[in-house]
Every structure is written in C-alpha cells, then in structure tokens.
Coordinates of C-alpha atoms in Angstrom, one line a residue:
Chain A
H1 CA 125.7 216.4 14.5
N2 CA 122.9 218.1 16.5
T3 CA 123.9 220.8 18.9
E4 CA 121.1 219.8 21.4
D5 CA 119.8 216.3 21.8
T6 CA 116.1 217.2 21.1
S7 CA 115.6 214.6 18.4
N8 CA 111.8 214.7 19.0
L9 CA 111.8 218.1 17.3
L10 CA 113.9 217.1 14.2
Q11 CA 115.0 213.9 12.5
H12 CA 115.9 212.4 9.1
V13 CA 117.3 215.5 7.6
K14 CA 118.4 214.5 4.1
F15 CA 118.5 215.3 0.4
Q16 CA 116.1 213.5 -1.9
S17 CA 117.2 214.0 -5.5
S18 CA 115.7 212.8 -8.8
N19 CA 116.8 214.0 -12.3
F20 CA 118.9 216.6 -10.4
E21 CA 116.0 218.2 -8.6
N22 CA 117.4 218.3 -5.1
I23 CA 114.9 218.6 -2.3
L24 CA 115.9 218.8 1.4
T25 CA 113.4 217.0 3.6
W26 CA 113.1 216.3 7.3
D27 CA 110.5 215.3 9.8
S28 CA 109.7 215.5 13.5
R29 CA 108.7 212.7 15.9
L30 CA 106.1 215.0 17.5
E31 CA 102.9 214.2 15.8
S32 CA 101.3 217.6 16.1
S33 CA 103.8 220.4 16.2
P34 CA 102.2 223.0 14.0
D35 CA 103.9 225.9 15.8
T36 CA 107.4 224.5 15.3
V37 CA 109.3 226.6 12.7
Y38 CA 112.3 225.5 10.6
S39 CA 115.2 227.4 9.1
V40 CA 117.5 226.0 6.4
Q41 CA 121.2 226.7 5.7
Y42 CA 123.5 225.1 3.2
K43 CA 127.2 225.2 2.5
T44 CA 129.7 223.9 -0.1
Y45 CA 132.1 221.3 1.3
G46 CA 135.5 222.9 1.6
E47 CA 134.2 226.4 2.2
G48 CA 133.7 228.0 5.6
E49 CA 130.4 229.8 5.5
W50 CA 126.9 228.5 6.1
L51 CA 124.4 230.4 3.9
A52 CA 120.7 230.9 4.8
K53 CA 118.3 229.6 2.1
E54 CA 116.0 232.4 1.2
G55 CA 112.4 231.2 1.3
C56 CA 113.1 228.5 3.8
Q57 CA 113.5 230.6 6.9
R58 CA 111.0 230.1 9.8
I59 CA 108.8 227.9 7.7
T60 CA 106.4 225.3 9.0
R61 CA 106.5 222.9 6.1
K62 CA 109.1 220.1 6.2
S63 CA 110.8 220.4 2.8
C64 CA 112.9 223.0 0.9
N65 CA 114.0 223.0 -2.7
L66 CA 117.8 223.5 -2.9
T67 CA 118.2 222.6 -6.5
M68 CA 119.7 225.9 -7.6
E69 CA 122.0 226.1 -4.6
T70 CA 123.4 222.6 -5.0
G71 CA 123.5 222.5 -8.8
N72 CA 127.3 222.4 -9.4
L73 CA 128.0 218.8 -10.4
T74 CA 131.6 218.8 -9.2
E75 CA 130.8 220.2 -5.8
F76 CA 129.8 218.5 -2.5
Y77 CA 127.3 220.1 -0.2
Y78 CA 125.9 220.0 3.3
A79 CA 122.5 221.4 4.5
Q80 CA 121.3 221.9 8.0
V81 CA 117.9 222.5 9.5
T82 CA 117.2 224.3 12.8
A83 CA 113.9 223.7 14.4
I84 CA 112.4 226.0 17.1
D85 CA 109.2 225.0 18.9
R86 CA 106.7 227.1 20.8
E87 CA 108.6 226.9 24.0
G88 CA 111.8 228.1 22.3
Q89 CA 113.4 224.7 22.4
S90 CA 115.7 224.2 19.4
A91 CA 117.5 221.5 17.5
T92 CA 119.8 221.6 14.6
K93 CA 120.7 218.6 12.4
M94 CA 122.9 218.3 9.3
T95 CA 122.7 216.1 6.2
D96 CA 125.3 213.7 5.0
R97 CA 127.7 215.0 2.4
F98 CA 125.7 215.4 -0.8
N99 CA 126.7 215.4 -4.5
S100 CA 123.9 215.3 -7.1
L101 CA 125.9 213.3 -9.6
Q102 CA 126.3 210.5 -7.1
H103 CA 122.9 210.7 -5.4
T104 CA 120.4 211.7 -8.0
I105 CA 117.9 209.0 -9.0
I106 CA 117.0 208.7 -12.7
K107 CA 113.2 208.8 -13.4
P108 CA 111.7 206.7 -16.2
P109 CA 112.1 208.2 -19.7
D110 CA 109.2 209.7 -21.6
V111 CA 108.5 207.5 -24.6
T112 CA 106.1 207.3 -27.5
C113 CA 105.2 203.8 -28.6
I114 CA 103.9 203.6 -32.2
P115 CA 102.4 200.2 -33.3
K116 CA 102.5 199.2 -36.9
V117 CA 101.5 196.0 -38.7
R118 CA 104.7 193.9 -38.1
S119 CA 106.7 196.3 -36.0
I120 CA 106.6 198.7 -33.0
Q121 CA 108.5 202.0 -33.1
M122 CA 109.6 203.6 -29.9
I123 CA 110.7 207.2 -29.7
V124 CA 112.5 208.3 -26.5
H125 CA 112.1 212.0 -25.7
P126 CA 115.0 213.9 -24.1
T127 CA 114.9 214.4 -20.4
Y128 CA 115.7 218.0 -19.4
T129 CA 117.3 218.8 -16.0
P130 CA 117.3 222.0 -14.0
I131 CA 121.1 222.2 -14.6
H132 CA 122.1 225.0 -17.1
A133 CA 125.2 225.0 -19.2
K134 CA 127.4 228.1 -19.3
N135 CA 125.6 229.3 -22.3
G136 CA 122.4 229.2 -20.5
H137 CA 120.7 226.3 -22.2
R138 CA 119.3 223.5 -20.0
L139 CA 121.2 220.3 -20.0
T140 CA 119.6 216.9 -20.7
L141 CA 120.6 213.7 -18.9
E142 CA 122.4 212.7 -22.1
D143 CA 124.5 215.9 -21.9
I144 CA 125.5 215.2 -18.3
F145 CA 126.2 211.4 -18.5
Q146 CA 128.6 210.5 -21.3
D147 CA 127.8 206.8 -21.1
L148 CA 124.0 207.1 -20.8
F149 CA 122.1 204.6 -23.0
Y150 CA 118.6 203.3 -23.3
R151 CA 117.6 199.6 -22.9
L152 CA 114.4 198.4 -24.5
E153 CA 112.7 195.1 -23.9
L154 CA 109.6 193.8 -25.8
H155 CA 108.0 191.0 -23.9
I156 CA 106.5 188.3 -26.2
N157 CA 103.7 186.1 -24.8
H158 CA 105.5 185.9 -21.4
T159 CA 108.1 183.5 -22.7
Y160 CA 110.9 185.6 -24.2
Q161 CA 112.0 189.1 -24.9
M162 CA 113.3 191.1 -27.7
H163 CA 116.1 193.5 -26.7
L164 CA 117.3 196.7 -28.2
G165 CA 119.6 199.3 -26.8
G166 CA 121.8 202.2 -27.6
K167 CA 122.4 206.0 -27.3
Q168 CA 120.1 206.9 -30.2
R169 CA 116.5 207.9 -29.4
E170 CA 114.6 206.0 -32.1
F171 CA 114.2 202.2 -32.0
E172 CA 112.0 199.7 -33.8
F173 CA 111.2 196.1 -33.1
F174 CA 110.6 194.2 -36.3
G175 CA 109.3 190.8 -37.3
L176 CA 106.2 190.9 -35.1
T177 CA 102.9 189.1 -35.5
P178 CA 100.1 191.5 -36.6
D179 CA 97.1 192.2 -34.4
T180 CA 98.9 191.0 -31.3
E181 CA 99.5 192.8 -27.9
F182 CA 103.0 193.4 -26.6
L183 CA 104.4 194.9 -23.4
G184 CA 107.4 197.2 -23.9
T185 CA 109.7 198.4 -21.1
I186 CA 112.2 201.2 -21.6
M187 CA 114.9 202.1 -19.1
I188 CA 117.7 204.7 -18.8
L189 CA 121.1 203.2 -17.8
V190 CA 124.3 205.0 -16.7
P191 CA 126.9 202.3 -16.1
T192 CA 129.6 204.4 -14.6
W193 CA 127.3 205.6 -11.9
S194 CA 125.5 202.2 -11.6
K195 CA 122.3 204.1 -12.2
E196 CA 119.2 202.5 -13.7
S197 CA 115.8 204.2 -14.0
A198 CA 112.6 202.5 -13.2
P199 CA 111.1 201.3 -16.5
Y200 CA 108.6 203.3 -18.7
K201 CA 106.0 200.8 -19.7
C202 CA 103.8 200.8 -22.8
R203 CA 101.3 198.1 -23.8
V204 CA 100.6 198.2 -27.5
K205 CA 98.8 196.1 -30.1
T206 CA 100.2 195.7 -33.6
L207 CA 97.8 196.6 -36.4
P208 CA 95.8 194.0 -38.2
D209 CA 97.2 192.9 -41.6
R210 CA 94.6 194.1 -44.2
T211 CA 96.8 193.4 -47.2
W212 CA 94.8 190.3 -48.3
T213 CA 91.3 191.4 -47.3
Chain B
D1 CA 149.2 173.5 26.3
A2 CA 145.5 172.4 25.9
V3 CA 144.8 175.0 23.1
A4 CA 147.2 173.3 20.6
V5 CA 145.8 169.8 21.2
L6 CA 143.2 170.3 18.4
P7 CA 144.9 169.4 15.1
A8 CA 145.1 172.0 12.4
P9 CA 143.2 171.4 9.1
Q10 CA 145.3 169.9 6.3
N11 CA 145.3 169.8 2.5
L12 CA 143.9 173.3 1.9
S13 CA 143.1 174.0 -1.8
V14 CA 140.9 176.3 -3.8
Q15 CA 138.6 175.2 -6.7
S16 CA 137.6 178.1 -8.8
T17 CA 135.2 177.9 -11.8
N18 CA 133.4 180.8 -13.5
M19 CA 134.5 183.2 -10.8
K20 CA 133.0 181.1 -7.9
H21 CA 135.9 180.3 -5.6
V22 CA 135.6 177.5 -3.0
L23 CA 138.3 176.8 -0.4
T24 CA 138.4 173.2 0.8
W25 CA 140.4 171.2 3.4
S26 CA 140.5 167.8 5.1
P27 CA 138.1 167.7 8.0
V28 CA 139.5 167.5 11.5
V29 CA 138.0 164.5 13.3
V30 CA 137.6 164.3 17.1
P31 CA 135.5 161.4 18.2
E32 CA 132.0 162.4 19.4
E33 CA 132.7 166.1 18.9
I34 CA 131.4 168.5 16.3
I35 CA 134.3 170.6 14.9
H36 CA 133.8 174.1 13.5
Y37 CA 136.3 176.1 11.4
S38 CA 137.2 179.7 11.0
V39 CA 138.5 181.1 7.7
E40 CA 140.4 184.3 7.2
Y41 CA 141.9 186.1 4.2
Q42 CA 144.5 188.6 3.4
G43 CA 144.9 190.5 0.1
E44 CA 148.2 191.7 -1.4
Y45 CA 147.7 195.0 0.4
E46 CA 147.4 193.5 3.8
S47 CA 150.3 191.2 3.2
L48 CA 152.5 194.1 2.0
Y49 CA 151.4 196.9 4.3
M50 CA 150.0 195.2 7.4
S51 CA 151.1 191.6 7.4
H52 CA 149.7 190.8 10.8
I53 CA 146.2 191.8 9.6
W54 CA 143.8 189.0 8.6
I55 CA 140.1 189.6 7.7
P56 CA 137.4 187.1 8.8
S57 CA 135.7 185.5 5.7
S58 CA 132.2 186.8 5.0
W59 CA 130.5 183.4 5.3
C60 CA 132.9 181.1 7.2
S61 CA 133.8 182.6 10.5
P62 CA 132.7 180.2 11.8
T63 CA 131.5 177.4 9.5
A64 CA 130.6 173.7 10.1
G65 CA 131.7 172.1 6.8
P66 CA 135.2 171.5 5.6
E67 CA 134.8 174.0 2.8
C68 CA 134.1 177.7 2.3
D69 CA 132.7 179.8 -0.5
I70 CA 135.2 182.7 -0.5
T71 CA 133.8 184.4 -3.7
D72 CA 132.6 187.5 -1.8
D73 CA 136.0 187.9 -0.1
I74 CA 138.0 188.0 -3.3
T75 CA 137.3 191.5 -4.6
A76 CA 140.4 192.4 -6.5
T77 CA 142.7 190.7 -9.1
V78 CA 145.6 190.3 -6.7
P79 CA 147.1 187.3 -4.8
Y80 CA 145.1 186.4 -1.7
N81 CA 146.5 184.4 1.3
L82 CA 143.9 182.2 3.0
R83 CA 144.1 180.4 6.3
V84 CA 141.8 178.0 8.3
R85 CA 141.8 176.7 11.9
A86 CA 139.6 174.3 13.7
V87 CA 137.4 175.4 16.7
L88 CA 136.0 173.2 19.4
G89 CA 134.2 175.2 22.1
S90 CA 137.0 177.4 23.5
Q91 CA 139.7 175.4 21.9
T92 CA 141.3 176.4 18.6
S93 CA 143.9 174.7 16.5
A94 CA 146.9 176.3 14.9
W95 CA 146.2 178.1 11.6
S96 CA 146.8 176.3 8.4
T97 CA 147.7 178.6 5.5
L98 CA 147.1 177.9 1.8
K99 CA 150.6 177.1 0.3
Q100 CA 150.2 179.2 -2.8
P101 CA 148.2 182.5 -2.7
F102 CA 145.1 182.4 -4.8
N103 CA 144.4 184.9 -7.6
Q104 CA 141.0 185.1 -9.3
N105 CA 142.6 185.4 -12.7
S106 CA 143.2 181.6 -12.5
T107 CA 139.5 180.8 -12.5
I108 CA 138.4 178.2 -15.0
L109 CA 135.9 179.8 -17.5
T110 CA 133.6 177.2 -19.1
P111 CA 131.5 177.9 -22.2
P112 CA 128.0 179.0 -21.1
G113 CA 125.1 176.6 -21.1
M114 CA 122.5 177.7 -23.7
E115 CA 119.0 176.7 -25.0
V116 CA 118.3 177.6 -28.6
T117 CA 114.5 177.6 -29.5
Q118 CA 112.3 179.2 -32.0
D119 CA 108.9 180.9 -31.9
G120 CA 107.5 181.2 -35.4
F121 CA 110.3 182.9 -37.3
H122 CA 112.0 184.2 -34.1
L123 CA 115.3 182.6 -33.1
V124 CA 115.5 182.7 -29.3
I125 CA 118.4 181.9 -27.0
K126 CA 118.4 181.5 -23.2
L127 CA 121.9 181.6 -21.6
E128 CA 123.0 180.1 -18.3
D129 CA 123.0 182.8 -15.7
L130 CA 126.6 182.9 -14.3
G131 CA 126.3 186.1 -12.3
P132 CA 126.8 189.8 -12.6
Q133 CA 130.4 189.7 -13.5
F134 CA 129.7 187.9 -16.8
E135 CA 128.9 189.3 -20.2
Y136 CA 128.0 187.0 -23.1
F137 CA 129.0 187.1 -26.8
V138 CA 126.6 185.2 -29.0
A139 CA 127.6 184.4 -32.6
Y140 CA 124.9 183.2 -35.0
W141 CA 124.8 182.5 -38.7
R142 CA 122.5 181.1 -41.4
K143 CA 123.5 177.5 -42.1
E144 CA 124.5 177.9 -45.8
S145 CA 127.9 178.3 -47.4
G146 CA 129.5 181.7 -47.2
A147 CA 127.0 182.9 -44.6
E148 CA 128.1 185.9 -42.6
E149 CA 128.5 185.4 -38.8
H150 CA 126.7 188.0 -36.7
V151 CA 127.7 188.7 -33.1
K152 CA 125.4 190.1 -30.4
M153 CA 126.4 191.0 -26.8
V154 CA 123.8 189.8 -24.2
M155 CA 124.2 191.5 -20.9
N156 CA 122.7 188.9 -18.6
G157 CA 121.8 185.2 -18.6
G158 CA 118.7 183.5 -17.4
V159 CA 116.3 185.4 -19.7
P160 CA 115.2 184.0 -23.1
V161 CA 116.2 186.7 -25.7
H162 CA 115.3 187.1 -29.4
L163 CA 118.3 186.9 -31.6
E164 CA 117.1 187.1 -35.1
T165 CA 114.0 186.9 -37.3
M166 CA 114.7 183.9 -39.5
E167 CA 113.9 183.5 -43.2
P168 CA 111.3 180.9 -44.0
G169 CA 112.8 177.5 -44.9
S170 CA 116.2 178.3 -43.6
A171 CA 118.4 177.0 -40.7
Y172 CA 120.4 179.0 -38.3
C173 CA 123.3 178.0 -35.9
V174 CA 124.3 179.6 -32.7
K175 CA 127.3 179.5 -30.3
A176 CA 128.2 181.6 -27.2
Q177 CA 131.1 182.5 -25.0
T178 CA 131.5 184.5 -21.8
F179 CA 133.7 187.5 -20.9
V180 CA 134.7 188.6 -17.5
K181 CA 135.9 192.2 -17.4
A182 CA 137.5 191.9 -13.9
I183 CA 140.1 189.4 -15.2
G184 CA 140.0 190.4 -18.9
R185 CA 139.4 186.8 -20.1
H186 CA 137.0 185.0 -22.4
S187 CA 135.7 181.4 -22.1
A188 CA 135.9 179.1 -25.1
F189 CA 132.9 179.1 -27.4
S190 CA 130.1 176.6 -26.7
Q191 CA 129.2 173.8 -29.2
A192 CA 127.1 175.3 -32.0
E193 CA 123.4 174.5 -32.0
C194 CA 121.3 174.7 -35.1
V195 CA 117.5 175.3 -35.6
K196 CA 115.5 174.9 -38.8
V197 CA 112.5 177.2 -39.2
Q198 CA 109.4 175.1 -38.3
G199 CA 111.8 172.2 -37.7
E200 CA 113.4 170.8 -34.5
T201 CA 117.0 171.4 -33.2
L202 CA 119.5 169.6 -35.4
P203 CA 122.6 168.1 -33.9
L204 CA 125.8 169.3 -35.6
Chain C
Q1 CA 142.5 203.2 -19.8
F2 CA 143.6 206.2 -17.6
G3 CA 144.6 208.9 -20.0
P4 CA 147.4 207.4 -22.0
C5 CA 148.0 204.6 -19.4
R6 CA 146.3 201.3 -19.9
V7 CA 144.9 199.5 -16.8
E8 CA 143.0 196.3 -17.1
G9 CA 141.3 194.2 -14.5
V10 CA 139.8 197.0 -12.4
V11 CA 136.1 197.5 -12.4
L12 CA 135.4 200.9 -10.9
Q13 CA 131.9 199.9 -10.0
K14 CA 133.3 197.4 -7.5
L15 CA 135.3 200.3 -5.9
W16 CA 132.2 202.4 -5.8
E17 CA 130.2 199.6 -4.2
A18 CA 132.8 199.2 -1.6
F19 CA 133.0 202.9 -0.8
R20 CA 129.2 203.5 -0.9
A21 CA 128.8 200.8 1.8
V22 CA 130.9 202.9 4.2
K23 CA 130.6 206.5 2.9
D24 CA 128.1 207.9 5.4
I25 CA 130.0 206.3 8.4
V26 CA 133.3 207.6 7.3
Q27 CA 132.2 211.1 6.2
A28 CA 130.2 211.5 9.4
Q29 CA 133.5 211.4 11.4
D30 CA 134.9 214.3 9.4
N31 CA 133.7 217.5 11.2
I32 CA 136.0 219.9 9.4
T33 CA 133.4 220.7 6.6
G34 CA 135.3 223.8 5.7
V35 CA 138.4 222.0 4.3
R36 CA 138.5 219.9 1.1
L37 CA 141.8 218.1 0.4
L38 CA 141.1 217.1 -3.2
R39 CA 140.1 220.6 -4.3
K40 CA 139.6 222.0 -7.8
E41 CA 143.2 223.2 -8.0
V42 CA 144.4 219.6 -7.6
L43 CA 142.0 217.8 -9.9
Q44 CA 140.5 220.3 -12.4
N45 CA 141.9 220.7 -16.0
V46 CA 144.4 217.9 -15.6
S47 CA 145.9 217.1 -19.0
E48 CA 145.6 213.5 -20.3
A49 CA 149.4 213.2 -20.1
E50 CA 149.5 214.4 -16.5
S51 CA 146.7 212.0 -15.4
C52 CA 149.0 209.0 -15.2
Y53 CA 151.5 210.6 -12.9
L54 CA 148.8 212.2 -10.7
I55 CA 146.8 209.1 -10.3
H56 CA 149.9 207.1 -9.5
A57 CA 151.0 209.7 -6.9
L58 CA 147.6 210.0 -5.3
L59 CA 146.9 206.2 -5.1
K60 CA 150.4 205.6 -3.7
F61 CA 149.7 208.1 -1.0
Y62 CA 146.4 206.5 -0.2
L63 CA 148.1 203.1 0.0
D64 CA 151.2 204.2 2.0
T65 CA 149.5 206.7 4.3
V66 CA 145.7 206.9 4.3
F67 CA 144.6 203.3 4.3
R68 CA 147.5 202.2 6.5
N69 CA 146.7 204.8 9.2
Y70 CA 142.9 204.3 8.9
R71 CA 143.1 200.6 9.6
R72 CA 142.5 200.8 13.3
K73 CA 139.3 202.9 12.8
A74 CA 138.2 200.6 10.0
A75 CA 138.4 197.7 12.4
E76 CA 136.6 199.7 15.0
F77 CA 133.7 200.6 12.6
R78 CA 133.8 197.0 11.1
I79 CA 134.6 198.3 7.6
L80 CA 137.9 196.4 7.1
R81 CA 136.3 194.6 4.1
S82 CA 135.6 197.7 2.2
L83 CA 139.0 199.1 3.0
S84 CA 140.6 195.9 1.7
T85 CA 138.6 196.0 -1.6
L86 CA 139.7 199.6 -2.2
A87 CA 143.3 199.1 -1.2
N88 CA 143.8 195.9 -3.2
N89 CA 142.3 197.4 -6.3
F90 CA 144.4 200.5 -5.9
I91 CA 147.4 198.2 -5.8
V92 CA 146.3 196.7 -9.1
I93 CA 146.1 200.2 -10.7
V94 CA 149.4 201.4 -9.3
S95 CA 151.2 198.2 -10.3
K96 CA 149.9 198.5 -13.9
L97 CA 150.5 202.2 -14.1
Q98 CA 154.1 201.5 -13.1
L99 CA 154.9 199.8 -16.4
S100 CA 154.2 203.0 -18.4
Q101 CA 156.4 205.3 -16.3
E102 CA 159.6 204.7 -18.3
N103 CA 158.9 207.3 -20.9
K104 CA 158.6 210.0 -18.2
M105 CA 158.2 213.5 -19.8
F106 CA 159.7 215.7 -17.2
S107 CA 157.5 218.8 -17.7
T108 CA 154.3 216.8 -17.4
W109 CA 155.6 214.9 -14.4
E110 CA 156.6 218.3 -12.8
S111 CA 153.1 219.7 -13.3
A112 CA 151.4 216.7 -11.9
R113 CA 153.8 216.7 -9.0
K114 CA 152.8 220.3 -8.1
R115 CA 149.2 219.3 -8.0
F116 CA 150.0 216.4 -5.7
L117 CA 152.0 218.6 -3.4
L118 CA 149.0 221.0 -3.1
F119 CA 147.0 218.0 -1.8
Q120 CA 149.8 216.7 0.5
R121 CA 150.3 220.2 2.0
A122 CA 146.6 220.5 2.8
F123 CA 146.8 217.0 4.3
K124 CA 149.7 218.0 6.5
Q125 CA 148.1 221.1 7.8
L126 CA 145.5 219.0 9.6
D127 CA 145.9 216.9 12.7
R128 CA 147.1 213.5 11.5
E129 CA 143.9 211.5 12.5
A130 CA 141.6 214.1 11.1
A131 CA 143.5 214.3 7.9
V132 CA 143.4 210.5 7.4
T133 CA 139.7 210.4 8.1
K134 CA 139.1 213.3 5.7
A135 CA 141.2 211.8 3.0
F136 CA 139.4 208.4 3.3
G137 CA 136.1 210.3 3.2
E138 CA 137.1 211.9 -0.1
V139 CA 137.6 208.6 -2.0
D140 CA 134.4 209.4 -3.8
I141 CA 135.9 212.6 -5.2
L142 CA 139.0 210.5 -6.3
L143 CA 136.8 207.9 -7.9
T144 CA 134.7 210.5 -9.7
W145 CA 137.8 212.0 -11.2
M146 CA 139.2 208.6 -12.1
E147 CA 135.9 207.8 -13.8
K148 CA 136.3 210.7 -16.1
F149 CA 139.7 209.7 -17.3
Q150 CA 138.7 206.0 -17.6
Q151 CA 136.2 207.0 -20.3
L152 CA 138.7 208.7 -22.6

C-alpha cells in the first residue's frame, strides 16, 4: 500500500490496542532519522474521506493516540502515516483494517485479595474504558462484553487448584488451612471474542488461628 | 501406461474416538520400494459446489504410514469425502475414495479418565485432558442415603481441581462425563469413585 | 440460537479462527476502502424475527456466489482450508435454518429481503472480482453480527 517504495523511511504501521486504548505506531529502518517528520490520517471503512489527525501532523515521534477517532465499536477503520525526510523523500503506508472489538487486548483486572483465617476473599474492581455511552458515562469492559466473566484460581502447594468463576465481582475461597501462603491468579475471559487477559497475581497468607491460644 | 502400474490403496476406513479421527488403509507393497501416500478431503460444500476440488490433508500430503490423522481437516459437522493414493517417486496410483463420507458427529465419546484424591478435607479431581473441544460435567455426592448430588462444570482437563471441602468422618463419591459442543453430544458417565476423609479410595 | 431459530453444532469461535488466519491477506486485496457492503442499513436494528431470514439470505449468497467465485484466489493464496471451514459451517447453519422457514411471516420476510437487496445491489455495483474479494473480507462483519444474535 505505499505510494513510493521507500520502506527505509517507514514500516510496521499498525494499531496497538489494549482495553480500547487505540495507539497507532510505526517505525523506520533508518537508525538515526531525527529530521524525518510524520503525519497521520485516518478514515472509516466505507467512507470516502481521509481525515488528518490533529496533534499528529509533522511530528517526530513514532506513535499517535487515535482512541477517540476509532472509538465506535461497530465501525472499521484505516490509518495511514506519511513520512518525509530531510531530503524531501516521502513514503506513505496504511494499516490493516482495524476494529477495536476484534483487536483490543484485555489487560489483567485490578483485584484486592483479603486473607482471613480459613478463607481468602477476592474483590475485582471494574475496568473503565475510554469509550463513552450516549449518556456520557464511561463504559466498563463488562458493559461492552455481554459474556465477560472472571476466572479465579487458587494454587495449593503446587499440586492442585481451587477454581471459582462468574460475572460477579466478589469471590471467596473457603476451607483453607490457617497461616499458609497461597498464590491466586485472576483473569478476565470473553468467550465470544476468544479474549483472555493475562492473569493478575496475588500471593497471600491466611491469618493464624488464635481461637485456642 | 506406467503411471497406473502402482496399485491403489484398499480398505479405507475411519476410526474416530473422542473427536480424534484417523483414516487407515491397507499398505501398498512393492518389493524393495518405499511407498508414500497422499490424502485429500472434500467437505459437503466442495462436493456440492465444486466437486472437482479436493484439499490436501494438513499432515498427510505426503505421508509414509498407511494411516492419517485427519482431525485438523474436519472442521465442520458435515459429511466429508476422503481419498488416498500411493506415490512412488514420480509414479502415482489411482485414487481410492472412502465408500461412506465421514461425519464427526459419529465419533465415539468415552467417559473421561479421572483421578480422585484428597488433601486434608479437600476433595480433588484430575480429569483426562481430551482437548479444547471438550467440557466436563462432574457429579459428586456425600456417600449417605438421600444425599444430594452436586454438579460442577470443569472447563479443562489435565489440572487437579478442588471439588469440595469435605465434612470430617464422611465419604464422598464422584463421577464425570464429557460434552462436545460442536456435535452437541455427551459421553456416558464414568464409574463412580469414592473417597473417605483421611481414608483411602474405596472401590464401589 | 439465531433469534428465534435454533442452530446446533456450530461453534462460532471455529469460524473466527478460520477467518482470523486469513483476514489480513484477504482485506489487503480490497483497495476500495470507501465502500462497505455490509453497511449499517443492512445489519443495524434487525428485529429478532427478521434475523433468521436475513442470516439465511446472506449465508446462501456467500455459499452460492462469494465462496464459489473466490476459490481460485483462495488456492492462489493457499487459504483453501480456511475457506472450506467457513463454507462448510455456513452450510450447517443454512441447512438448520431451513427447517424453521415453514412458518414464514410475510411482512418480516419482506423487511429482511429489503435489507438483503441493499447488500446485493452494492455488491453488483462493483466489478465482479473486486466485489467477491470485498465480500469475503467482510466475513468478520458478518460474524460479529451473527455473534450478537447467537447470544439472545
């Protein structure tokens, strides 16, 4: 897709998206090209016009935040970068077709692990995205993905695991040995999109049992 | 015509258990020669819309043995035509085609293997890992009259998983079955296995 | 379950896997970025009752026209396997949707048909090969839409 074969100036133009934060990135094969400037345009698939991204015109850095411009979950987008070096050589390259629902990666959840004597409670905090609903409030991952659920594993002395899972946010592993260390891992899963976050990990120790002391 | 001298493979058949599908045939024997084979498949779409189109099997075009794991080629619950030919250098035999098309919904589903153990008061089960297409339903109950049966879905096998925290001095029994969404079928339940807290596994 | 129609034996993730494996190759051949065949007017605000008829019409079109005419390119780009997975699973859906067509409610069917004709007209306005390539590249739009109805 590049109008001029000067791939030294510009390569790997692509979207990197996590939790619906959509960043356009690129790089150049020329190690030192401080004077090369880059300009970014984007368009909605199915529409004619390329639009210039304000704030990413004639920049020297190699990334541009297009979150707001590519935030409609039912739309597909393209972005393109034009690089111009000191001698006036230029190259333009386009991304693959992008849709944040398909491409975004889910980050690990934010969790509070609370040890008790014979149990460990885990509270998953909502993950807010940059996407806004019509009424202006920010959407969480749960708002966006109908079938999102949490999967919790408690690893017990490296031999077996306790599993809990569900859409709720509060979980508790019961029947544990007091004064013992456990490793908990908590993931977000979205089956329909085959998305699975990296695990949030917490290492906690149950409290000593002082009832008989 | 030299090309047809090489005999075509015979006795094609498919053995399918737990969604693993293996096509087998009788080997073609040519003294002092090593024969290879090529396997191709055709789904219902290809046979309906483009019957001249055959797709080379993922793992067996070519292959040395008289069998081929076609599991990765069968990706829909429709009838598949399968064919094999022998290859010797530049010589190829005629194609032999499986008499009856194969459909994955005919696979044999066996009860899953399972290990029931305990750690203190924890009842732990480890299920045989049969692959990503399988879900497991585990039923467990306290071994006493009128005890209620609990059911838990275990997403994947191969990992020991805590089922229940047992009451001291009691015994619990466990059985499991598999479910395959792609064909909408269950296996039979496994034999129940029982464990007594602080005791060893009791045969039924 | 697609709207009121029941369809078993199709795991949409398998279709997604097949399409994801070829998405960038296929979409890179579609240079007409200013035209989208499966536009909002075709797919948005489809009633549950309409969804059966629309899915049936679209999948039949993909089987009869898109996949059939894309085969040569699929062989050229060595993506016959993915095309086969998509096509054979579309056959499963279409054959199962067929059973529930007897109680056709004319008004719903008519409304779904209008949506399908919007899509078909846009398809016919393009050069044949470009249209087939574009339609194949929009399978992710189709799967996204089917996903929504499969959860009802």
